[in-house]
mmCIF file of C-alpha atoms in Angstrom:
data_model
loop_
_atom_site.group_PDB
_atom_site.id
_atom_site.type_symbol
_atom_site.label_atom_id
_atom_site.label_comp_id
_atom_site.label_asym_id
_atom_site.label_seq_id
_atom_site.Cartn_x
_atom_site.Cartn_y
_atom_site.Cartn_z
ATOM 1 C CA MET A 1493 -16.952 0.677 46.788
ATOM 2 C CA ARG A 1494 -15.931 -2.966 46.623
ATOM 3 C CA ARG A 1495 -19.364 -3.872 45.264
ATOM 4 C CA PHE A 1496 -18.964 -1.198 42.592
ATOM 5 C CA VAL A 1497 -15.548 -2.579 41.544
ATOM 6 C CA ALA A 1498 -16.795 -6.168 41.734
ATOM 7 C CA LEU A 1499 -19.769 -5.283 39.550
ATOM 8 C CA PHE A 1500 -18.041 -3.136 36.919
ATOM 9 C CA ALA A 1501 -14.571 -4.713 36.656
ATOM 10 C CA PRO A 1502 -15.858 -7.705 34.655
ATOM 11 C CA LEU A 1503 -17.778 -5.344 32.362
ATOM 12 C CA ALA A 1504 -14.639 -3.315 31.710
ATOM 13 C CA VAL A 1505 -12.696 -6.475 30.881
ATOM 14 C CA LEU A 1506 -15.509 -7.615 28.597
ATOM 15 C CA ALA A 1507 -15.571 -4.245 26.816
ATOM 16 C CA LEU A 1508 -11.812 -4.291 26.291
ATOM 17 C CA THR A 1509 -11.937 -7.879 25.069
ATOM 18 C CA ALA A 1510 -14.733 -7.046 22.632
ATOM 19 C CA ALA A 1511 -12.830 -4.050 21.300
ATOM 20 C CA TYR A 1512 -9.727 -6.166 20.821
ATOM 21 C CA ALA A 1513 -11.671 -8.998 19.202
ATOM 22 C CA SER A 1514 -13.242 -6.635 16.687
ATOM 23 C CA ALA A 1515 -9.856 -5.369 15.460
ATOM 24 C CA ASP A 1516 -8.906 -6.694 12.043
ATOM 25 C CA THR A 1517 -5.509 -7.842 10.854
ATOM 26 C CA VAL A 1518 -4.672 -6.550 7.391
ATOM 27 C CA GLU A 1519 -1.851 -8.055 5.355
ATOM 28 C CA VAL A 1520 -0.532 -6.671 2.083
ATOM 29 C CA LYS A 1521 1.686 -9.152 0.221
ATOM 30 C CA GLY A 1522 4.046 -8.159 -2.559
ATOM 31 C CA PRO A 1523 4.774 -4.444 -2.146
ATOM 32 C CA HIS A 1524 8.237 -3.389 -3.267
ATOM 33 C CA LEU A 1525 10.163 -3.231 0.019
ATOM 34 C CA CYS A 1526 13.823 -3.392 -0.948
ATOM 35 C CA CYS A 1527 15.448 -1.387 1.842
ATOM 36 C CA GLY A 1528 15.025 0.171 5.250
ATOM 37 C CA GLN A 1529 13.790 3.405 3.702
ATOM 38 C CA CYS A 1530 10.945 1.554 1.949
ATOM 39 C CA VAL A 1531 10.016 -0.010 5.292
ATOM 40 C CA LYS A 1532 10.140 3.364 7.039
ATOM 41 C CA VAL A 1533 7.978 5.039 4.378
ATOM 42 C CA ALA A 1534 5.350 2.262 4.395
ATOM 43 C CA GLU A 1535 5.082 2.280 8.190
ATOM 44 C CA GLY A 1536 4.981 6.092 8.193
ATOM 45 C CA LEU A 1537 2.074 6.126 5.746
ATOM 46 C CA LEU A 1538 0.050 3.907 8.053
ATOM 47 C CA ALA A 1539 0.969 5.875 11.175
ATOM 48 C CA LYS A 1540 -1.109 8.762 9.791
ATOM 49 C CA VAL A 1541 -4.307 6.713 9.350
ATOM 50 C CA ASP A 1542 -6.978 6.922 12.068
ATOM 51 C CA GLY A 1543 -7.959 3.514 13.411
ATOM 52 C CA VAL A 1544 -4.755 1.806 12.268
ATOM 53 C CA SER A 1545 -2.141 0.505 14.696
ATOM 54 C CA ASP A 1546 0.746 -1.965 14.908
ATOM 55 C CA ALA A 1547 1.964 -1.229 11.372
ATOM 56 C CA LYS A 1548 4.923 -3.342 10.344
ATOM 57 C CA ALA A 1549 6.622 -3.639 6.975
ATOM 58 C CA ASP A 1550 8.888 -6.642 6.479
ATOM 59 C CA GLN A 1551 11.594 -6.317 3.855
ATOM 60 C CA LYS A 1552 12.397 -10.053 3.828
ATOM 61 C CA THR A 1553 8.855 -11.280 3.275
ATOM 62 C CA LYS A 1554 7.726 -8.247 1.215
ATOM 63 C CA THR A 1555 4.711 -7.891 3.475
ATOM 64 C CA ILE A 1556 3.019 -4.978 5.231
ATOM 65 C CA THR A 1557 0.727 -5.807 8.157
ATOM 66 C CA PHE A 1558 -1.376 -3.632 10.416
ATOM 67 C CA THR A 1559 -4.313 -3.773 12.771
ATOM 68 C CA ALA A 1560 -7.452 -1.877 11.799
ATOM 69 C CA LYS A 1561 -10.234 -1.077 14.253
ATOM 70 C CA ASP A 1562 -12.886 -1.732 11.586
ATOM 71 C CA GLU A 1563 -13.475 -2.165 7.860
ATOM 72 C CA ALA A 1564 -13.282 1.577 7.179
ATOM 73 C CA ALA A 1565 -9.872 1.791 8.855
ATOM 74 C CA ALA A 1566 -8.700 -1.304 6.970
ATOM 75 C CA LYS A 1567 -9.647 0.277 3.642
ATOM 76 C CA ALA A 1568 -8.152 3.641 4.646
ATOM 77 C CA GLY A 1569 -4.880 1.909 5.536
ATOM 78 C CA LEU A 1570 -4.781 0.056 2.216
ATOM 79 C CA GLU A 1571 -5.605 3.277 0.369
ATOM 80 C CA ALA A 1572 -2.702 5.030 2.143
ATOM 81 C CA ILE A 1573 -0.349 2.267 0.987
ATOM 82 C CA TYR A 1574 -1.527 2.595 -2.630
ATOM 83 C CA LYS A 1575 -1.446 6.408 -2.608
ATOM 84 C CA GLY A 1576 2.060 6.155 -1.155
ATOM 85 C CA GLY A 1577 3.208 4.368 -4.309
ATOM 86 C CA PHE A 1578 3.107 0.748 -3.116
ATOM 87 C CA ALA A 1579 0.906 -2.109 -4.378
ATOM 88 C CA GLY A 1580 0.153 -5.661 -3.365
ATOM 89 C CA LYS A 1581 -2.555 -8.211 -2.678
ATOM 90 C CA ALA A 1582 -4.415 -7.389 0.516
ATOM 91 C CA THR A 1583 -6.384 -9.515 2.932
ATOM 92 C CA ARG A 1584 -8.378 -8.588 6.019
ATOM 93 C CA ASP A 1585 -8.535 -11.428 8.518
ATOM 94 C CA GLY A 1586 -7.693 -13.827 5.667
ATOM 95 C CA LYS A 1587 -10.348 -12.546 3.246
ATOM 96 C CA GLU A 1588 -9.489 -10.510 0.156
ATOM 97 C CA LEU A 1589 -9.621 -6.756 0.717
ATOM 98 C CA LYS A 1590 -10.057 -4.421 -2.221
ATOM 99 C CA ILE A 1591 -10.387 -0.691 -2.530
ATOM 100 C CA LYS A 1592 -11.617 1.364 -5.442
ATOM 101 C CA LEU A 1593 -8.747 2.674 -7.495
ATOM 102 C CA ALA A 1594 -9.116 5.333 -10.142
ATOM 103 C CA PRO A 1595 -10.130 3.634 -13.385
ATOM 104 C CA ILE A 1596 -7.495 3.511 -16.091
ATOM 105 C CA ALA A 1597 -8.766 3.678 -19.641
ATOM 106 C CA LYS A 1598 -7.352 0.964 -21.863
ATOM 107 C CA GLY A 1599 -6.684 3.415 -24.665
ATOM 108 C CA ASP A 1600 -4.549 3.199 -27.744
ATOM 109 C CA LYS A 1601 -0.932 2.269 -28.060
ATOM 110 C CA VAL A 1602 1.381 5.134 -27.161
ATOM 111 C CA ALA A 1603 5.096 5.818 -27.236
ATOM 112 C CA LYS A 1604 5.299 7.330 -23.753
ATOM 113 C CA VAL A 1605 3.529 6.772 -20.419
ATOM 114 C CA ILE A 1606 4.026 9.045 -17.403
ATOM 115 C CA VAL A 1607 3.084 7.739 -13.952
ATOM 116 C CA LYS A 1608 3.251 10.060 -10.937
ATOM 117 C CA ASP A 1609 3.634 9.315 -7.226
ATOM 118 C CA VAL A 1610 5.405 5.966 -7.619
ATOM 119 C CA HIS A 1611 7.395 4.871 -4.567
ATOM 120 C CA VAL A 1612 11.021 5.085 -5.716
ATOM 121 C CA CYS A 1613 13.172 5.959 -2.708
ATOM 122 C CA CYS A 1614 16.531 4.394 -3.571
ATOM 123 C CA GLY A 1615 18.735 2.872 -6.238
ATOM 124 C CA GLN A 1616 17.225 -0.573 -5.677
ATOM 125 C CA CYS A 1617 13.752 0.855 -6.304
ATOM 126 C CA VAL A 1618 15.045 2.437 -9.520
ATOM 127 C CA THR A 1619 16.493 -0.914 -10.582
ATOM 128 C CA GLY A 1620 13.204 -2.621 -9.698
ATOM 129 C CA VAL A 1621 11.141 -0.232 -11.805
ATOM 130 C CA LYS A 1622 13.525 -0.383 -14.761
ATOM 131 C CA GLY A 1623 13.533 -4.184 -14.577
ATOM 132 C CA LEU A 1624 9.796 -4.205 -15.234
ATOM 133 C CA PHE A 1625 10.285 -2.535 -18.625
ATOM 134 C CA LYS A 1626 13.392 -4.151 -20.126
ATOM 135 C CA ASP A 1627 12.416 -3.325 -23.714
ATOM 136 C CA SER A 1628 11.684 0.326 -22.955
ATOM 137 C CA LYS A 1629 13.536 3.432 -21.895
ATOM 138 C CA VAL A 1630 12.697 4.293 -18.291
ATOM 139 C CA SER A 1631 13.514 7.567 -16.576
ATOM 140 C CA ILE A 1632 12.656 8.664 -13.077
ATOM 141 C CA GLU A 1633 12.188 12.293 -12.105
ATOM 142 C CA GLY A 1634 11.748 14.095 -8.817
ATOM 143 C CA LYS A 1635 13.048 13.883 -5.294
ATOM 144 C CA GLY A 1636 11.810 12.140 -2.187
ATOM 145 C CA ALA A 1637 10.118 8.793 -1.823
ATOM 146 C CA GLN A 1638 7.436 9.427 -4.468
ATOM 147 C CA ARG A 1639 8.631 10.178 -7.962
ATOM 148 C CA THR A 1640 7.466 10.310 -11.548
ATOM 149 C CA VAL A 1641 8.236 7.310 -13.748
ATOM 150 C CA ILE A 1642 8.414 7.844 -17.514
ATOM 151 C CA VAL A 1643 8.330 4.775 -19.747
ATOM 152 C CA GLU A 1644 9.075 5.193 -23.462
ATOM 153 C CA GLY A 1645 8.919 2.479 -26.080
ATOM 154 C CA GLU A 1646 6.862 0.793 -28.738
ATOM 155 C CA ASN A 1647 3.339 -0.497 -28.281
ATOM 156 C CA LEU A 1648 2.861 0.790 -24.734
ATOM 157 C CA THR A 1649 -0.533 1.311 -23.145
ATOM 158 C CA VAL A 1650 -1.226 3.243 -19.979
ATOM 159 C CA VAL A 1651 -3.086 0.313 -18.431
ATOM 160 C CA GLY A 1652 -0.249 -2.067 -19.354
ATOM 161 C CA VAL A 1653 2.376 0.136 -17.697
ATOM 162 C CA VAL A 1654 0.310 0.601 -14.516
ATOM 163 C CA GLN A 1655 -0.456 -3.126 -14.341
ATOM 164 C CA ALA A 1656 3.253 -3.940 -14.710
ATOM 165 C CA LEU A 1657 4.103 -1.491 -11.922
ATOM 166 C CA ARG A 1658 1.462 -3.016 -9.627
ATOM 167 C CA LYS A 1659 2.658 -6.533 -10.372
ATOM 168 C CA GLY A 1660 6.128 -5.354 -9.316
ATOM 169 C CA GLY A 1661 4.779 -3.962 -6.025
ATOM 170 C CA PHE A 1662 4.638 -0.317 -7.115
ATOM 171 C CA ASN A 1663 1.689 1.996 -7.723
ATOM 172 C CA GLY A 1664 1.141 5.448 -9.127
ATOM 173 C CA THR A 1665 -1.238 7.739 -10.937
ATOM 174 C CA PRO A 1666 -0.968 7.913 -14.733
ATOM 175 C CA GLU A 1667 -0.794 11.385 -16.207
ATOM 176 C CA LYS A 1668 -3.649 12.161 -18.560
#
């Protein structure tokens, strides 16, 4: 029995070390994290993703970090963040990480843009979204952490509104 343990114990340690070494650290900088509810929602989104662990959202640094078991889990975690209404610049072990987002047609100028599933959980989120569109009328509809943002004004484009939201740390799906 001792020979068995002596033979296989180092292999078990090696296997655990290899599994740990292959885990990737993902960091998303710039998502809108203004309050404890934003933090809770971001961490909750990642808790549902297979292969993702150690999710932490930091309100002070506006950063979400998590450990992903592999590239697929890293991309799934980032996708969960974006689908949850957050946006930011992501890296995986220091290298840029991108996921495919639904293409947004540049289109013509419009008077109204509707974006669904934007993370707007509190008054500070509302203020943050409205601050991105100072020359436009902004209304927010719905309940819960993901809401619909309606931007009305002159010379708006769908792509311009979505890009402004993403720059502010928000994300959503434009209504067609």
